PDB file of C-alpha atoms in Angstrom:
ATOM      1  CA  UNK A  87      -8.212 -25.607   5.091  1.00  0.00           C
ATOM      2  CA  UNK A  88      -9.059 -22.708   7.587  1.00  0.00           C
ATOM      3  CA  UNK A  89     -12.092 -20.960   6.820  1.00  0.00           C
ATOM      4  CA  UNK A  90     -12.375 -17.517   8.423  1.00  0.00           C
ATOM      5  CA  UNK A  91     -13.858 -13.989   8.077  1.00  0.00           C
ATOM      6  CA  UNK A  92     -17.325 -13.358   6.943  1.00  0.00           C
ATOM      7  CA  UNK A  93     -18.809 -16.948   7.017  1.00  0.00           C
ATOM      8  CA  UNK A  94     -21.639 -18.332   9.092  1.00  0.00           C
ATOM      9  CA  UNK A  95     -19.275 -21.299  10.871  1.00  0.00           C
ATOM     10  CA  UNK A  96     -15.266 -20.385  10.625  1.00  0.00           C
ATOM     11  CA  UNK A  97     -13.681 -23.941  10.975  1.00  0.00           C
ATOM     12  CA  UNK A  98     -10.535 -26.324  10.286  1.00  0.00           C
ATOM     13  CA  UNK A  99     -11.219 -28.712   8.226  1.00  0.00           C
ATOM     14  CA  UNK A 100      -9.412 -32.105   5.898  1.00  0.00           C
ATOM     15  CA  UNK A 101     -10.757 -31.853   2.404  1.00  0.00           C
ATOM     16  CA  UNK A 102      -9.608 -33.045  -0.722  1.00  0.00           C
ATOM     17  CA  UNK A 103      -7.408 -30.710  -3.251  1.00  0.00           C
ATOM     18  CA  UNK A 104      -9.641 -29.948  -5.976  1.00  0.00           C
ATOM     19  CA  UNK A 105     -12.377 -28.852  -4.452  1.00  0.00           C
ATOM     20  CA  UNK A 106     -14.594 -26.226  -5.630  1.00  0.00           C
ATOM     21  CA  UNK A 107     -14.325 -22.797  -3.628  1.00  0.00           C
ATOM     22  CA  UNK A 108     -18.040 -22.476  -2.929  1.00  0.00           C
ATOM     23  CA  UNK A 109     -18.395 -26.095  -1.822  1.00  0.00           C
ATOM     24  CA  UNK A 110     -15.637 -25.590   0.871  1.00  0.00           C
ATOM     25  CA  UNK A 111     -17.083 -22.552   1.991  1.00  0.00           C
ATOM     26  CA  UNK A 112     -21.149 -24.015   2.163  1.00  0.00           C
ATOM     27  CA  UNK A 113     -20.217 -27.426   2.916  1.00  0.00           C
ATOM     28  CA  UNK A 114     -17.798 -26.743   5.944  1.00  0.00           C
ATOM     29  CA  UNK A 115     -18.392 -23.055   7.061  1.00  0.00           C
ATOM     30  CA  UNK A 116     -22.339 -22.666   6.512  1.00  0.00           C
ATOM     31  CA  UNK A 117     -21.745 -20.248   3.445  1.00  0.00           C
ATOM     32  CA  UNK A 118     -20.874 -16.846   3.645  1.00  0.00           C
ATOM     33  CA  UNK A 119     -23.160 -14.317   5.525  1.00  0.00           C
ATOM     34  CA  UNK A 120     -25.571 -12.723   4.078  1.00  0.00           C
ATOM     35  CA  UNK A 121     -25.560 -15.710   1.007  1.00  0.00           C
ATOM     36  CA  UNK A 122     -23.513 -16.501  -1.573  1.00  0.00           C
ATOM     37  CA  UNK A 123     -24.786 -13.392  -3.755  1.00  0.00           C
ATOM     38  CA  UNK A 124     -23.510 -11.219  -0.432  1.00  0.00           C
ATOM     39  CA  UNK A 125     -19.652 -12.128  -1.482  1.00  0.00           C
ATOM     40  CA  UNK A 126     -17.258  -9.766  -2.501  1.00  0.00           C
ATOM     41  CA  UNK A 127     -13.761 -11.772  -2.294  1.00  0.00           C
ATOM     42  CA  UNK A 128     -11.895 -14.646  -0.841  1.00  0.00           C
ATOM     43  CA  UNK A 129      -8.133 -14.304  -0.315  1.00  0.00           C
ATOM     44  CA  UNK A 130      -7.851 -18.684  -0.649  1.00  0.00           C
ATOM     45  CA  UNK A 131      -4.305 -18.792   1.006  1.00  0.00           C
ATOM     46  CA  UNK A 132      -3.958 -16.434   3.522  1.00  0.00           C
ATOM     47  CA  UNK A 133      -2.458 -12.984   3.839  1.00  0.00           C
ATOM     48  CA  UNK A 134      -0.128 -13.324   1.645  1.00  0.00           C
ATOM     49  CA  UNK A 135      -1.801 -14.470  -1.910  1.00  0.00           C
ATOM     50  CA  UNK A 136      -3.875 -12.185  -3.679  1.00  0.00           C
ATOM     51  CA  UNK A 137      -8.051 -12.088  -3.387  1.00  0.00           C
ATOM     52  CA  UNK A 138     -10.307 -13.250  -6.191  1.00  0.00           C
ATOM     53  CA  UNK A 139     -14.014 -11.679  -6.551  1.00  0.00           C
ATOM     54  CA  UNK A 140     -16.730 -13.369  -6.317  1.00  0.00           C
ATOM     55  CA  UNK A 141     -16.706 -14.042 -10.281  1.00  0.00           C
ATOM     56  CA  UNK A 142     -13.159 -15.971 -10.012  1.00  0.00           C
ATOM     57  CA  UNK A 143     -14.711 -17.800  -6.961  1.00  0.00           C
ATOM     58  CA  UNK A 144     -17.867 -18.843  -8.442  1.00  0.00           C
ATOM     59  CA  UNK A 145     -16.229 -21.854 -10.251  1.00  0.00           C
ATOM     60  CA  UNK A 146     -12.626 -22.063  -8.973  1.00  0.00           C
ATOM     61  CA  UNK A 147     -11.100 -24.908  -8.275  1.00  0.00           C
ATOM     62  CA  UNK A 148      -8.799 -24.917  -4.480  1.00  0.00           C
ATOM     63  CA  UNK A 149      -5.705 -26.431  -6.269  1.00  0.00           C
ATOM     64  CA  UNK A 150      -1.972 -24.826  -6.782  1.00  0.00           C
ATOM     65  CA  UNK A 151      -2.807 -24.960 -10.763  1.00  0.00           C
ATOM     66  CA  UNK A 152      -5.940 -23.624 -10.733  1.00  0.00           C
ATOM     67  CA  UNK A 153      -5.303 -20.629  -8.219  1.00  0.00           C
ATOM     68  CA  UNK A 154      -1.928 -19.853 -10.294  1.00  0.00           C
ATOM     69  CA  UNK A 155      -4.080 -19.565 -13.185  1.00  0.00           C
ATOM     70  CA  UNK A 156      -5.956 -16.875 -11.818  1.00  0.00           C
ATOM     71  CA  UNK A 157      -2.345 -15.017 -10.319  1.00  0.00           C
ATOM     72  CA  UNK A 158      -3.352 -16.090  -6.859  1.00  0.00           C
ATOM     73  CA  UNK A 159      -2.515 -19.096  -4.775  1.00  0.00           C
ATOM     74  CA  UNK A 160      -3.294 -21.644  -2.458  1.00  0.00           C
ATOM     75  CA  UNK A 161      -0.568 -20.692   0.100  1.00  0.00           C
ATOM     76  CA  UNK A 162      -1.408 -21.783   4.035  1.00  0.00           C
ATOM     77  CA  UNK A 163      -4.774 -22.628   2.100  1.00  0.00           C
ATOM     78  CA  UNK A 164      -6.218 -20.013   4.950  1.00  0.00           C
ATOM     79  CA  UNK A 165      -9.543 -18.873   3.282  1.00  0.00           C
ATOM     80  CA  UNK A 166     -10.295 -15.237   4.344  1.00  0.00           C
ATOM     81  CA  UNK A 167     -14.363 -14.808   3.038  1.00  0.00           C
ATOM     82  CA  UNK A 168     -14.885 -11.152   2.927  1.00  0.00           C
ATOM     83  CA  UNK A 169     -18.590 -10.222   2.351  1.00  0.00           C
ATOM     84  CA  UNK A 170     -20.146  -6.478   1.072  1.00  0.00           C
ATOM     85  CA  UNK A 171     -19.730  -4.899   3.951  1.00  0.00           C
ATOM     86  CA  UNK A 172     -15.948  -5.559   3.602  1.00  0.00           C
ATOM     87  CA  UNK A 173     -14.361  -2.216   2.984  1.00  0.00           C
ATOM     88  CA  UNK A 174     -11.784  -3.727   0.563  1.00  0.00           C
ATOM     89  CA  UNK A 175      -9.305  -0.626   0.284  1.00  0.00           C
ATOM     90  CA  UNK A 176      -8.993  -1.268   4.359  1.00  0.00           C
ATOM     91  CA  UNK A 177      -9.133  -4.660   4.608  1.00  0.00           C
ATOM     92  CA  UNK A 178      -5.550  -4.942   2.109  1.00  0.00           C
ATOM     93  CA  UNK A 179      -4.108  -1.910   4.133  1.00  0.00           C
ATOM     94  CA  UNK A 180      -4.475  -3.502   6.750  1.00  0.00           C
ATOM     95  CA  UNK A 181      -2.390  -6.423   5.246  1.00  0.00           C
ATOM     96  CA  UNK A 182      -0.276  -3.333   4.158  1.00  0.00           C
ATOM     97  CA  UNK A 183       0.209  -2.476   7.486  1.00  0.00           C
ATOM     98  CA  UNK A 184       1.174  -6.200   9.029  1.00  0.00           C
ATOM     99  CA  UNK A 185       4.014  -6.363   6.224  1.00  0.00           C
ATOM    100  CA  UNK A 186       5.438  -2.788   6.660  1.00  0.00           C
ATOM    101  CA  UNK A 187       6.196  -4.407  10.674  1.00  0.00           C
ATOM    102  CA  UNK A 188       7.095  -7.254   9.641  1.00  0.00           C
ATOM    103  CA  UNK A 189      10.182  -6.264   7.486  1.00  0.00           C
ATOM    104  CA  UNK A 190      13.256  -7.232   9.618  1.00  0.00           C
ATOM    105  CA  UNK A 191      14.473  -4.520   7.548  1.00  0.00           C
ATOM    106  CA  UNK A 192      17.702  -6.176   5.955  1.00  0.00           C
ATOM    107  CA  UNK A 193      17.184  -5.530   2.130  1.00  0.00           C
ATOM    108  CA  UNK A 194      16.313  -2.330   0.817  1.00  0.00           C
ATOM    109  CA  UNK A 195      13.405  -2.685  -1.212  1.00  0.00           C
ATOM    110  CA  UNK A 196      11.256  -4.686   1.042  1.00  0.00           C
ATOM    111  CA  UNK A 197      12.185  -2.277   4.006  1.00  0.00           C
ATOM    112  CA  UNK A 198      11.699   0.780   2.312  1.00  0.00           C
ATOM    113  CA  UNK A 199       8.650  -0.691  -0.185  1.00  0.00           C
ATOM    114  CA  UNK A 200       6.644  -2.305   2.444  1.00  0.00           C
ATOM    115  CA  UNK A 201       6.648   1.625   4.538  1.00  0.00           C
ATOM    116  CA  UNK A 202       5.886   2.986   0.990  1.00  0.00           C
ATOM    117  CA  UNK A 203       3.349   0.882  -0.224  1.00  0.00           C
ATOM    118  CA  UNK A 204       1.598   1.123   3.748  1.00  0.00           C
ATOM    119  CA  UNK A 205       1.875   5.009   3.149  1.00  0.00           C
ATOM    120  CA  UNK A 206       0.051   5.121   0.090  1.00  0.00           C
ATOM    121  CA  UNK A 207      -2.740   2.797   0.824  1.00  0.00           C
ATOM    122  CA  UNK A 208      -3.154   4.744   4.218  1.00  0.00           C
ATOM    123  CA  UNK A 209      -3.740   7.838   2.198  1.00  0.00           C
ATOM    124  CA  UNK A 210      -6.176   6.019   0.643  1.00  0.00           C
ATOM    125  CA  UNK A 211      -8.139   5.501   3.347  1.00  0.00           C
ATOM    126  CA  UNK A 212      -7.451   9.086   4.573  1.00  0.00           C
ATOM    127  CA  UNK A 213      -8.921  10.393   1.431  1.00  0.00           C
ATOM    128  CA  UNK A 214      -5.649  11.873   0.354  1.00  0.00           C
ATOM    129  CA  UNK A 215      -4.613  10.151  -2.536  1.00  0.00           C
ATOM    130  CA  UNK A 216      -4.896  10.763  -6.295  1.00  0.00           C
ATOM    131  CA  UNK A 217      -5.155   8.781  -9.463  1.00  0.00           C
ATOM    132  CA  UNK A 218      -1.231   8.784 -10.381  1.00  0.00           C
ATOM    133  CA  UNK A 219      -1.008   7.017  -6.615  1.00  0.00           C
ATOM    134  CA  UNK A 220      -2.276   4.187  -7.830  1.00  0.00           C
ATOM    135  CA  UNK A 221       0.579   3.742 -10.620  1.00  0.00           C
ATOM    136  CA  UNK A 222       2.798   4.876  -8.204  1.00  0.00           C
ATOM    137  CA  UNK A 223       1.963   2.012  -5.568  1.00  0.00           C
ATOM    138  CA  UNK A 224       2.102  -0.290  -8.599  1.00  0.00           C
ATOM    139  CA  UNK A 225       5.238   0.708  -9.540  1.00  0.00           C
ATOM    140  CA  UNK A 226       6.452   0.234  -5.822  1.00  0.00           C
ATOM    141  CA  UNK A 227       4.830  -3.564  -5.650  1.00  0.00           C
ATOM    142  CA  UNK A 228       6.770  -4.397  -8.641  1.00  0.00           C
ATOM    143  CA  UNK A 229       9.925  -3.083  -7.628  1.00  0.00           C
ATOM    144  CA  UNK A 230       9.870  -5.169  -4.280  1.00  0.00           C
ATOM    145  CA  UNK A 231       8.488  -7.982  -5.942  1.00  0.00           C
ATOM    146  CA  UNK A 232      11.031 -11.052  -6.834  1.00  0.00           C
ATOM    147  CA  UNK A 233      13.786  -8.374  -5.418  1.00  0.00           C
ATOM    148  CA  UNK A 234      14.198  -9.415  -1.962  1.00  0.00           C
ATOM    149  CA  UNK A 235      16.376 -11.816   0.190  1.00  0.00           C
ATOM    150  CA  UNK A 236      13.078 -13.568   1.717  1.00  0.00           C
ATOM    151  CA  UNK A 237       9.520 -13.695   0.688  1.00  0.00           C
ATOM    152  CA  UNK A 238       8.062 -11.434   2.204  1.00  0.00           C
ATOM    153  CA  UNK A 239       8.442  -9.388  -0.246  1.00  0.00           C
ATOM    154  CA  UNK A 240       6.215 -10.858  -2.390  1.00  0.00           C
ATOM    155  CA  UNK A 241       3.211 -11.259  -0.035  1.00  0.00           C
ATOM    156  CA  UNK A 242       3.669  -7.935   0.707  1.00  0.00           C
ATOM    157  CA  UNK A 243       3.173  -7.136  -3.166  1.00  0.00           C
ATOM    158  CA  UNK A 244       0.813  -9.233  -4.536  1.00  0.00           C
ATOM    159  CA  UNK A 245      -2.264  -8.501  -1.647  1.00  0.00           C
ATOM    160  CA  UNK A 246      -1.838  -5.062  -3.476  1.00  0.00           C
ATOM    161  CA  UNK A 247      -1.713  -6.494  -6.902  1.00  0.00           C
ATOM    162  CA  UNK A 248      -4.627  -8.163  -6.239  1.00  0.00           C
ATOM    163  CA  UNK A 249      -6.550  -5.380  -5.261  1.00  0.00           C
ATOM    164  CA  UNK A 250      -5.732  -3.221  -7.947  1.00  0.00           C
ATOM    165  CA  UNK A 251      -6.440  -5.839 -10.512  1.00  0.00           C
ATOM    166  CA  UNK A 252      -9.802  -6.345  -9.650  1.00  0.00           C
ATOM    167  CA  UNK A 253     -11.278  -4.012  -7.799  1.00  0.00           C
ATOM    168  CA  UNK A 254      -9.810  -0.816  -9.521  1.00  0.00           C
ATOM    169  CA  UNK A 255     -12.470   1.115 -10.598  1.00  0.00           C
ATOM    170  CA  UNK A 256     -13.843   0.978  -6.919  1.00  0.00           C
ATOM    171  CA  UNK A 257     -10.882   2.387  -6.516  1.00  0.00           C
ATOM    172  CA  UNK A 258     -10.897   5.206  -8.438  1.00  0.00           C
ATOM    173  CA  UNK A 259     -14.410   5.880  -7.602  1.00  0.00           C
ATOM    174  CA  UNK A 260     -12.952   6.152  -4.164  1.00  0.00           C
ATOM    175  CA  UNK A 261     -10.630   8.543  -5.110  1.00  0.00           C
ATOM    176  CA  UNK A 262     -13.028  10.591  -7.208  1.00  0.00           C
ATOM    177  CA  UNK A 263     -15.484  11.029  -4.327  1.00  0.00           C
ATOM    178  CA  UNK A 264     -12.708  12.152  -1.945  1.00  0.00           C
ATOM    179  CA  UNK A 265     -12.041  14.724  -4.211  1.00  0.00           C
ATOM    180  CA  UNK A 266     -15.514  15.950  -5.058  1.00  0.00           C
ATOM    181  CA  UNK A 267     -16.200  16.119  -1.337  1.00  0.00           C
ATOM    182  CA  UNK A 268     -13.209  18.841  -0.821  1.00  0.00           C
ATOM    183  CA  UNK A 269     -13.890  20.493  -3.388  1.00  0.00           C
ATOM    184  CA  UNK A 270     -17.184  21.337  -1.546  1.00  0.00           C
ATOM    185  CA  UNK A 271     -16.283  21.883   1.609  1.00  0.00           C
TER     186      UNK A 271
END
């Protein structure tokens, strides 16, 4: 496993399969910063699996079963610890972002779906995005999903997926205080 991100001692390290989430991250990388309490998701295989919250990783098992069970995976098994002062909405367009230039552009829907789903997440950082966005980009990751020649299709799709699945409302809170702001100013 490689341990990363908000953690008090990123490391490599040989475990066993199996292992409990929060034992991997206290036993090997000193827990996350700011405690245990401070977490707000772990993306358990790398960039291109989708993130659990803290309530998935409480008691999650770092197996291929268990992960599946919760529609993520183990993947590279590279554990990305995001803590609360993660801006999450960034943090997966910036994923966004690394797939969009990735594409070696060959098949249409993950050369045209990674740009649109980078688009609309960068408009949701920009403040410029509305409620019907959100179905829109989830119509997008489902259209590139399981449609391209390679996979990175997929792990372009499912960061997204991910995002939307558990941290929606913030989400839409997001969305609603971008839009209360301009309609002061």
């Amino acid at each position: 496993f490689s341990i990363s991100g908000h953690v008090n001692n990123p490391c490599n390290v040989e475990e066993e399969m199996g292992i409990p989430l929060k034992e991997l991250i206290e036993k090997h990388a000193g827990g996350v910063i700011g405690g245990w309490d401070n977490l707000l998701a772990v993306i358990p295989g790398g960039a291109s699996v989708s993130l659990i919250p803290k309530s998935i990783c409480d008691n999650i098992k770092m197996d291929f079963d268990s992960l599946q069970g919760v529609q993520s995976g183990l993947g590279t098994a590279a554990v990305i610890v995001m803590n609360k002062t993660t801006d999450i909405v960034e943090a997966i367009t910036r994923l966004s972002y690394f797939y969009k230039h990735e594409s070696c552009g060959q098949c249409t829907p993950c050369r045209e779906g990674t740009g649109w789903m980078f688009r609309i997440m960068k408009k949701m950082i920009d403040g410029n995005v509305h409620h019907e966005d959100i179905d829109k980009l989830l119509d997008v990751t489902k259209q590139v999903e399981g449609h391209t020649i390679c996979a990175l299709g997929d792990a372009a799709a499912w960061p997204i997926q991910g995002l939307m699945r558990h941290f929606r409302p913030e989400v839409e809170k997001r969305i609603e205080e971008n839009q209360q702001r301009k309609a002061v100013a």
